[in-house]
Short mmCIF file of C-alpha atoms and ligand atoms in Angstrom, two decimals:
data_model
loop_
_atom_site.label_atom_id
_atom_site.label_comp_id
_atom_site.label_asym_id
_atom_site.label_seq_id
_atom_site.Cartn_x
_atom_site.Cartn_y
_atom_site.Cartn_z
CA MET A 1 -6.60 11.35 50.92
CA SER A 2 -4.88 9.14 48.36
CA LEU A 3 -2.69 10.54 45.59
CA THR A 4 -5.37 9.48 43.12
CA GLU A 5 -8.11 11.41 44.96
CA ARG A 6 -5.97 14.53 45.28
CA ASP A 7 -5.02 14.27 41.58
CA LEU A 8 -8.63 14.13 40.43
CA LYS A 9 -9.37 17.44 42.15
CA VAL A 10 -6.63 19.42 40.39
CA ILE A 11 -5.11 17.66 37.36
CA TRP A 12 -5.98 17.38 33.66
CA HIS A 13 -4.08 14.45 32.10
CA PRO A 14 -2.72 14.08 28.54
CA TYR A 15 -4.61 11.97 25.98
CA THR A 16 -7.27 11.39 28.61
CA GLN A 17 -11.04 11.85 28.39
CA MET A 18 -11.36 13.00 31.97
CA LYS A 19 -15.09 12.22 32.08
CA THR A 20 -14.79 8.51 31.38
CA ALA A 21 -11.19 7.52 32.10
CA SER A 22 -10.34 5.31 35.06
CA PRO A 23 -8.69 7.24 37.90
CA PRO A 24 -4.91 7.54 37.50
CA ILE A 25 -2.73 5.18 39.50
CA GLY A 26 -0.48 6.93 41.99
CA ILE A 27 3.11 5.78 41.46
CA VAL A 28 5.49 6.40 44.32
CA ARG A 29 8.68 4.60 43.36
CA GLY A 30 10.52 2.92 40.50
CA GLU A 31 13.35 0.42 40.33
CA GLY A 32 14.67 -1.41 37.26
CA ALA A 33 11.77 -2.25 34.98
CA ARG A 34 9.33 -2.00 37.90
CA LEU A 35 7.06 0.75 39.22
CA PHE A 36 5.29 0.65 42.59
CA ASP A 37 1.95 2.29 43.39
CA GLU A 38 0.86 3.87 46.66
CA GLN A 39 -0.71 0.60 47.83
CA GLY A 40 2.62 -1.15 47.22
CA LYS A 41 1.44 -2.99 44.10
CA LYS A 42 4.21 -3.71 41.61
CA TYR A 43 3.94 -3.13 37.83
CA ILE A 44 6.35 -4.22 35.12
CA ASP A 45 6.82 -1.21 32.85
CA ALA A 46 6.65 -3.01 29.49
CA VAL A 47 6.36 0.27 27.54
CA SER A 48 9.29 2.11 29.15
CA SER A 49 6.98 4.90 30.36
CA TRP A 50 6.05 6.37 26.98
CA TRP A 51 9.13 4.81 25.36
CA VAL A 52 11.62 7.00 27.20
CA ASN A 53 13.19 4.77 29.80
CA ILE A 54 16.07 2.66 28.52
CA HIS A 55 18.13 1.72 31.61
CA GLY A 56 15.41 1.24 34.23
CA HIS A 57 13.71 3.55 36.71
CA ALA A 58 15.58 5.64 39.27
CA HIS A 59 18.88 4.32 37.96
CA PRO A 60 21.49 4.95 40.69
CA TYR A 61 24.23 6.04 38.28
CA ILE A 62 22.01 8.58 36.50
CA ALA A 63 20.68 9.74 39.89
CA LYS A 64 24.23 10.27 41.16
CA LYS A 65 25.30 12.27 38.09
CA VAL A 66 22.15 14.38 38.13
CA SER A 67 22.55 15.03 41.83
CA GLU A 68 26.20 16.10 41.39
CA GLN A 69 25.17 18.46 38.58
CA LEU A 70 22.41 19.96 40.75
CA HIS A 71 25.01 21.08 43.25
CA LYS A 72 27.18 22.61 40.52
CA LEU A 73 24.89 24.38 38.04
CA GLU A 74 21.15 23.86 37.66
CA HIS A 75 20.48 26.13 34.69
CA VAL A 76 21.90 28.92 32.60
CA ILE A 77 20.47 30.90 29.68
CA PHE A 78 21.80 29.21 26.54
CA ALA A 79 22.03 32.30 24.33
CA GLY A 80 25.35 34.01 24.97
CA PHE A 81 26.41 31.31 27.46
CA THR A 82 27.40 27.68 27.35
CA HIS A 83 28.27 24.94 29.84
CA GLU A 84 30.33 21.78 30.08
CA GLY A 85 27.43 19.29 29.83
CA ALA A 86 25.99 20.74 26.63
CA VAL A 87 29.39 20.81 24.94
CA GLU A 88 30.46 17.34 26.05
CA LEU A 89 27.11 15.80 25.09
CA ALA A 90 27.24 17.35 21.60
CA GLU A 91 30.86 16.19 21.17
CA ARG A 92 30.13 12.64 22.26
CA LEU A 93 26.85 12.24 20.36
CA LEU A 94 28.09 13.71 17.09
CA ALA A 95 30.98 11.24 17.29
CA ILE A 96 28.58 8.28 17.17
CA LEU A 97 26.07 9.69 14.65
CA PRO A 98 26.54 9.54 10.85
CA ASP A 99 29.68 11.56 10.13
CA ASN A 100 27.81 14.25 8.18
CA GLN A 101 26.10 15.37 11.43
CA GLN A 102 28.22 18.31 12.56
CA LYS A 103 26.14 20.68 14.68
CA ALA A 104 23.79 20.18 17.64
CA PHE A 105 20.80 22.41 18.46
CA TYR A 106 19.15 21.78 21.83
CA SER A 107 15.53 22.11 22.83
CA ASP A 108 13.50 20.32 25.49
CA ASN A 109 11.31 17.52 24.08
CA GLY A 110 10.62 15.46 20.97
CA SER A 111 8.07 17.80 19.43
CA THR A 112 10.35 20.81 19.80
CA ALA A 113 13.23 18.84 18.24
CA ILE A 114 10.90 18.37 15.25
CA GLU A 115 9.83 22.03 15.16
CA VAL A 116 13.49 23.02 15.07
CA ALA A 117 14.20 20.56 12.23
CA ILE A 118 11.28 21.85 10.14
CA LYS A 119 12.29 25.48 10.71
CA MET A 120 15.90 24.66 9.80
CA CYS A 121 14.77 23.25 6.46
CA LEU A 122 12.27 25.98 5.59
CA GLN A 123 14.68 28.75 6.50
CA TYR A 124 17.63 27.01 4.85
CA TRP A 125 15.91 27.47 1.49
CA LEU A 126 14.76 30.99 2.31
CA ASN A 127 18.27 31.99 3.34
CA LYS A 128 19.51 30.66 0.02
CA GLY A 129 16.93 32.76 -1.83
CA ASP A 130 14.74 29.83 -2.83
CA GLN A 131 11.20 29.86 -1.42
CA ARG A 132 10.38 26.20 -0.86
CA THR A 133 7.52 25.48 1.51
CA LYS A 134 6.27 21.98 0.72
CA ILE A 135 7.05 19.18 3.14
CA ILE A 136 6.79 15.49 2.33
CA ALA A 137 5.82 13.08 5.12
CA PHE A 138 4.53 9.53 5.38
CA ASN A 139 0.89 8.60 5.75
CA ASN A 140 0.26 7.55 9.39
CA ALA A 141 3.28 9.50 10.58
CA TYR A 142 3.50 10.84 14.12
CA HIS A 143 6.02 13.55 14.94
CA GLY A 144 4.50 15.25 17.99
CA ASP A 145 1.69 17.45 19.26
CA THR A 146 2.89 21.02 18.69
CA PHE A 147 1.45 22.68 15.58
CA GLY A 148 4.33 22.12 13.15
CA ALA A 149 4.86 18.58 14.39
CA MET A 150 1.10 17.93 14.12
CA ALA A 151 1.06 19.31 10.57
CA VAL A 152 3.68 16.78 9.41
CA SER A 153 1.85 13.96 11.20
CA GLY A 154 -0.92 11.96 9.55
CA ARG A 155 -4.38 13.43 10.01
CA SER A 156 -6.11 11.44 12.74
CA ALA A 157 -8.30 11.66 15.81
CA PHE A 158 -5.33 13.39 17.49
CA THR A 159 -5.30 16.26 14.96
CA LYS A 160 -8.99 16.45 14.03
CA ALA A 161 -9.90 19.51 16.09
CA PHE A 162 -7.07 21.46 14.44
CA ASP A 163 -6.96 20.05 10.88
CA SER A 164 -8.13 23.25 9.19
CA LEU A 165 -5.23 25.16 10.75
CA LEU A 166 -2.43 22.76 9.81
CA PHE A 167 -0.22 23.63 6.86
CA ASP A 168 -0.45 21.46 3.76
CA VAL A 169 1.82 18.47 3.59
CA GLU A 170 2.34 15.99 0.78
CA PHE A 171 1.68 12.59 2.36
CA ILE A 172 3.12 9.50 0.68
CA ASP A 173 3.01 5.81 1.59
CA THR A 174 5.89 4.09 3.33
CA PRO A 175 8.07 2.38 0.71
CA ASN A 176 8.08 -1.26 -0.33
CA ALA A 177 9.12 -3.31 -3.35
CA GLY A 178 5.79 -2.63 -5.07
CA ASN A 179 5.53 1.15 -4.74
CA ILE A 180 9.11 2.45 -4.59
CA GLU A 181 9.26 3.64 -8.21
CA GLU A 182 5.89 5.42 -7.89
CA LEU A 183 7.07 7.16 -4.69
CA LYS A 184 10.23 8.34 -6.43
CA SER A 185 8.12 9.83 -9.25
CA GLN A 186 5.90 11.58 -6.71
CA ILE A 187 8.95 13.18 -5.13
CA THR A 188 10.46 14.19 -8.46
CA ALA A 189 7.20 15.87 -9.50
CA ILE A 190 7.33 18.31 -6.56
CA LYS A 191 11.06 18.52 -5.91
CA THR A 192 11.49 22.19 -6.78
CA GLU A 193 8.83 23.29 -4.25
CA THR A 194 9.89 20.82 -1.57
CA ALA A 195 11.79 21.97 1.49
CA CYS A 196 12.21 18.55 3.07
CA PHE A 197 11.08 15.00 3.62
CA ILE A 198 10.50 13.92 7.21
CA PHE A 199 10.19 10.31 8.35
CA GLU A 200 10.16 7.94 11.29
CA PRO A 201 12.82 5.41 10.25
CA LEU A 202 11.75 1.73 10.08
CA VAL A 203 8.98 1.95 12.70
CA GLN A 204 5.99 4.30 12.80
CA GLY A 205 5.44 4.12 16.54
CA SER A 206 2.26 5.95 17.44
CA SER A 207 0.27 4.76 14.46
CA GLY A 208 0.60 1.20 15.75
CA MET A 209 4.23 0.13 15.48
CA LEU A 210 3.91 -0.11 11.69
CA MET A 211 7.20 -1.39 10.30
CA TYR A 212 8.82 -1.10 6.88
CA GLU A 213 12.11 -2.21 5.40
CA ALA A 214 15.38 -0.31 5.56
CA GLU A 215 16.19 -1.29 1.99
CA TYR A 216 13.34 0.74 0.49
CA LEU A 217 13.78 3.68 2.84
CA ASN A 218 17.38 3.72 1.75
CA GLN A 219 16.33 3.82 -1.91
CA LEU A 220 13.88 6.64 -1.21
CA MET A 221 16.57 8.58 0.64
CA ALA A 222 19.06 8.09 -2.19
CA HIS A 223 16.42 9.53 -4.51
CA CYS A 224 15.84 12.54 -2.23
CA ARG A 225 19.56 13.23 -2.18
CA GLN A 226 19.69 13.03 -5.96
CA GLU A 227 16.71 15.42 -6.24
CA ASN A 228 18.13 17.84 -3.67
CA VAL A 229 15.35 17.27 -1.12
CA LEU A 230 16.55 17.65 2.48
CA MET A 231 15.85 14.69 4.79
CA ILE A 232 14.82 14.81 8.45
CA ASP A 233 15.32 11.51 10.27
CA ASP A 234 13.05 11.57 13.34
CA GLU A 235 14.83 9.28 15.80
CA VAL A 236 12.91 10.58 18.80
CA PHE A 237 11.50 7.08 19.34
CA THR A 238 13.95 4.83 17.47
CA GLY A 239 17.15 6.37 18.84
CA PHE A 240 19.32 4.73 21.50
CA GLY A 241 18.94 1.07 20.70
CA ARG A 242 15.23 0.56 20.11
CA THR A 243 15.71 -0.94 16.62
CA GLY A 244 18.55 -3.21 17.73
CA LYS A 245 21.31 -0.85 16.55
CA PRO A 246 22.25 2.39 18.34
CA PHE A 247 20.20 4.45 15.86
CA ALA A 248 17.77 3.37 13.15
CA CYS A 249 19.97 5.18 10.61
CA ASP A 250 22.64 2.57 11.38
CA HIS A 251 20.50 0.22 9.27
CA LEU A 252 20.79 2.67 6.34
CA GLN A 253 23.57 3.66 3.96
CA VAL A 254 22.27 7.10 2.97
CA GLN A 255 22.84 9.77 5.62
CA PRO A 256 20.01 12.12 6.58
CA ASP A 257 20.60 15.90 6.62
CA ILE A 258 18.96 16.42 9.98
CA MET A 259 18.28 14.13 12.93
CA CYS A 260 15.93 14.56 15.92
CA PHE A 261 16.29 12.99 19.37
CA SER A 262 14.55 13.00 22.74
CA LYS A 263 12.96 10.17 24.82
CA GLY A 264 15.93 7.77 25.36
CA LEU A 265 18.40 10.66 25.07
CA THR A 266 18.42 11.23 28.84
CA GLY A 267 17.62 7.61 29.65
CA GLY A 268 14.10 8.86 30.27
CA THR A 269 15.08 10.85 33.34
CA MET A 270 14.87 14.46 32.15
CA ALA A 271 13.16 16.37 29.35
CA LEU A 272 15.61 17.21 26.57
CA GLY A 273 15.37 17.58 22.80
CA LEU A 274 18.18 17.60 20.29
CA THR A 275 18.28 18.39 16.58
CA THR A 276 21.53 17.75 14.73
CA CYS A 277 22.40 18.88 11.21
CA THR A 278 25.09 18.97 8.56
CA GLN A 279 27.69 21.70 8.23
CA HIS A 280 26.04 22.61 4.94
CA ILE A 281 22.70 23.46 6.61
CA TYR A 282 24.42 25.31 9.45
CA ASP A 283 26.44 27.37 6.99
CA ALA A 284 23.28 28.61 5.26
CA PHE A 285 22.44 30.53 8.45
CA LEU A 286 25.82 32.29 8.69
CA SER A 287 25.40 35.85 7.48
CA ASP A 288 25.89 39.52 8.29
CA ASP A 289 22.15 39.79 7.72
CA ARG A 290 20.64 39.23 11.17
CA LEU A 291 17.38 38.03 9.59
CA LYS A 292 19.16 34.85 8.52
CA THR A 293 19.46 33.79 12.18
CA LEU A 294 17.54 30.71 13.38
CA PHE A 295 15.17 32.46 15.78
CA HIS A 296 14.21 29.56 17.96
CA GLY A 297 14.83 28.71 21.61
CA HIS A 298 13.19 27.59 24.84
CA SER A 299 13.69 28.65 28.43
CA PHE A 300 15.05 25.21 29.25
CA THR A 301 17.10 24.70 26.08
CA ALA A 302 20.15 22.55 26.94
CA ASN A 303 19.27 22.46 30.62
CA PRO A 304 22.44 21.35 32.47
CA ILE A 305 20.61 18.77 34.62
CA ALA A 306 19.10 17.24 31.48
CA CYS A 307 22.53 17.23 29.79
CA ALA A 308 24.07 15.53 32.86
CA SER A 309 21.32 12.94 32.72
CA ALA A 310 21.95 12.40 28.98
CA LEU A 311 25.70 12.02 29.54
CA ALA A 312 25.12 9.47 32.30
CA SER A 313 22.64 7.63 30.10
CA LEU A 314 25.17 7.63 27.25
CA ASP A 315 27.83 6.14 29.57
CA LEU A 316 25.43 3.30 30.38
CA PHE A 317 24.31 2.95 26.77
CA LEU A 318 27.88 2.44 25.58
CA GLU A 319 28.61 -0.32 28.10
CA PRO A 320 28.83 -3.77 26.47
CA GLU A 321 26.19 -5.01 28.90
CA THR A 322 23.57 -2.74 27.28
CA ALA A 323 24.26 -4.09 23.79
CA ALA A 324 24.06 -7.61 25.23
CA ASN A 325 20.72 -6.80 26.86
CA ILE A 326 19.36 -5.39 23.60
CA SER A 327 20.36 -8.62 21.79
CA ARG A 328 18.86 -10.69 24.60
CA ILE A 329 15.50 -8.87 24.34
CA GLU A 330 15.55 -9.14 20.53
CA ALA A 331 16.07 -12.89 20.73
CA ALA A 332 13.38 -13.35 23.40
CA HIS A 333 10.88 -11.27 21.38
CA ALA A 334 11.62 -13.33 18.25
CA LYS A 335 10.96 -16.57 20.12
CA PHE A 336 7.72 -15.23 21.55
CA ALA A 337 6.59 -13.86 18.17
CA ALA A 338 7.18 -17.25 16.54
CA LYS A 339 5.22 -18.95 19.31
CA ILE A 340 2.06 -16.84 19.05
CA LYS A 341 1.95 -15.87 15.40
CA HIS A 342 -0.42 -18.70 14.44
CA HIS A 343 -2.85 -18.10 17.29
CA PRO A 344 -6.33 -17.55 15.82
CA LYS A 345 -6.76 -14.28 17.72
CA ILE A 346 -3.51 -12.85 16.35
CA LYS A 347 -3.74 -11.14 12.99
CA THR A 348 -0.04 -10.29 12.64
CA VAL A 349 3.07 -10.10 14.79
CA ARG A 350 5.96 -7.83 13.81
CA GLN A 351 9.31 -7.04 15.35
CA THR A 352 12.13 -4.59 14.91
CA GLY A 353 14.90 -4.86 17.52
CA THR A 354 13.51 -4.50 21.03
CA ILE A 355 10.02 -3.63 19.78
CA VAL A 356 7.49 -6.41 19.25
CA ALA A 357 3.88 -5.64 18.27
CA MET A 358 0.90 -7.90 17.79
CA GLU A 359 -2.38 -7.07 16.15
CA TRP A 360 -5.37 -8.56 17.90
CA GLU A 361 -8.07 -9.94 15.60
CA THR A 362 -11.16 -7.77 16.06
CA GLY A 363 -13.07 -7.95 12.81
CA ASP A 364 -13.40 -4.38 11.60
CA ASN A 365 -13.06 -2.46 14.80
CA THR A 366 -9.37 -1.53 14.84
CA SER A 367 -9.97 1.99 16.14
CA TYR A 368 -7.75 3.63 18.72
CA PHE A 369 -10.99 3.98 20.69
CA SER A 370 -12.05 0.32 20.44
CA SER A 371 -13.41 -1.18 23.65
CA LEU A 372 -10.91 -4.02 23.29
CA ARG A 373 -8.12 -1.53 23.88
CA ASP A 374 -9.51 -0.55 27.28
CA LYS A 375 -10.25 -4.16 28.17
CA LEU A 376 -6.68 -5.23 27.38
CA TYR A 377 -5.18 -2.22 29.17
CA GLN A 378 -7.14 -2.97 32.36
CA TYR A 379 -6.49 -6.71 32.10
CA PHE A 380 -2.72 -6.25 32.07
CA LEU A 381 -2.81 -3.61 34.81
CA ALA A 382 -4.66 -6.08 37.03
CA GLU A 383 -1.85 -8.56 36.30
CA GLY A 384 0.76 -5.97 37.26
CA ILE A 385 1.95 -5.05 33.76
CA ILE A 386 1.86 -1.69 32.04
CA LEU A 387 1.02 -2.29 28.40
CA ARG A 388 -0.75 0.54 26.56
CA PRO A 389 -2.37 -0.88 23.43
CA LEU A 390 -2.74 1.37 20.40
CA GLY A 391 -6.27 0.35 19.41
CA ASN A 392 -6.08 -3.41 18.82
CA ILE A 393 -2.28 -3.42 18.74
CA ILE A 394 -0.34 -4.54 21.79
CA TYR A 395 3.35 -3.80 21.85
CA ILE A 396 6.20 -4.49 24.22
CA LEU A 397 9.25 -2.21 24.36
CA PRO A 398 10.84 -2.60 27.76
CA PRO A 399 13.77 -0.90 29.47
CA TYR A 400 16.88 -2.86 28.43
CA CYS A 401 17.50 -3.97 32.03
CA ILE A 402 14.28 -6.00 32.15
CA THR A 403 15.09 -9.50 33.44
CA ASN A 404 14.31 -12.71 31.56
CA ALA A 405 11.86 -13.63 34.32
CA GLU A 406 10.03 -10.32 33.93
CA LEU A 407 9.91 -10.70 30.15
CA ASP A 408 8.61 -14.26 30.48
CA TYR A 409 5.93 -13.02 32.87
CA VAL A 410 4.78 -10.39 30.32
CA TYR A 411 4.74 -12.96 27.49
CA SER A 412 2.84 -15.49 29.61
CA LYS A 413 0.19 -12.94 30.55
CA ILE A 414 -0.31 -12.02 26.89
CA GLU A 415 -0.80 -15.71 26.11
CA GLN A 416 -3.23 -15.95 29.02
CA ALA A 417 -5.14 -12.91 27.69
CA LEU A 418 -5.34 -14.57 24.30
CA GLU A 419 -7.21 -17.43 25.94
CA GLU A 420 -9.34 -15.38 28.30
CA ILE A 421 -10.38 -12.27 26.36
C1 PLP B 501 8.67 9.56 16.32
C2 PLP B 501 8.27 10.60 17.30
N1 PLP B 501 8.59 11.89 17.08
C3 PLP B 501 8.27 12.87 17.94
C4 PLP B 501 7.57 12.59 19.10
C5 PLP B 501 7.19 13.70 20.03
O1 PLP B 501 7.94 13.64 21.18
P1 PLP B 501 7.41 14.34 22.52
O2 PLP B 501 6.29 13.47 23.03
O3 PLP B 501 8.58 14.34 23.44
O4 PLP B 501 6.95 15.71 22.17
C6 PLP B 501 7.22 11.26 19.38
C7 PLP B 501 6.49 10.93 20.61
O5 PLP B 501 5.95 9.86 20.79
C8 PLP B 501 7.56 10.25 18.46
O6 PLP B 501 7.24 8.97 18.66
#
């Protein structure tokens, strides 16, 4: 029996209507930007496997470091104990984050990194004797699928079944030259009830790679600082080079209070979440009153294998070759965007760093569930490319090791699709 047949008997997949979805493809091996299925067919992974993979699949250096760690220490409870990988990773990451980030709190995925950040903010105010429960987030935001992360995400098809159970959030538009003053007034009006403002910096990934300018985010952040509203910078997707700089906050002057990481943190090899914060936030939890403790943790918090993978990924990330690859992809994307932007079937093309997204002209049907989405997805799979359109939006965000030839192949197949679909 094939992997696909065995899978269908026992597995329920994420984001998948199991009644109508095509059977899953059994992947048996990965190398560089390529994945291979059980029939030996090759796919270029143009979406970095849910945006996590930054150095390529089955990277030998990460594999070696993970393997070494497996023989030393696979896991240890992280309350009352610590280990070398967790300490070294926190030391090395805090050294390259904005200098106000002083403490690292581990969890095990992007959504949990967000839950931790939200709890830090809510309890920060409580611990200081100020009951602030309102959270400000952007319209169309996506911060994860656990309940707190869902609550601070825009209401959508993803949240619909649970909307009545999600706590109230003040949703505002992403900033631009036209609305920045209005957004500042909105924040000022609710500042005394507001625990925090959470945002995806520069790119709202899941809602369709919607992009906005650093300049206005910076102004909004400066206003939050002035109004004493804590800021959570969700770098789960944008962290580790995606926006062209190591972190999206490197495009900003104002420093966030809290930052969240996952995805590229381990190079996409292991599940790990990380929430960092300022000394000021950390200090608000120091008390002889045990109730002021941050009561949050997961069985696999700071798993040593995941930390080893993150350290190996960081070694690779800091090599000059990675920065050169990021610049190379940025330049190639820019050339491709310029080439196709006037095509009659392209509504808009946008780019931030290694992310390029194009909106396919579809009249009114831009839904996540549009039939065009499935058509495009299957078309590219048949051509040996993994692209996972968000509704009518196709985006490319490859592992940084993707070759020029592989990138050119992806671009050429998109151009071909523009003619054929
Ligand atoms: C900006 C952002 N935050 C949080 C998450 C949630 O991460 P995870 O899927 O690891 O729970 C995602 C996932 O796509 C994301 O894009």
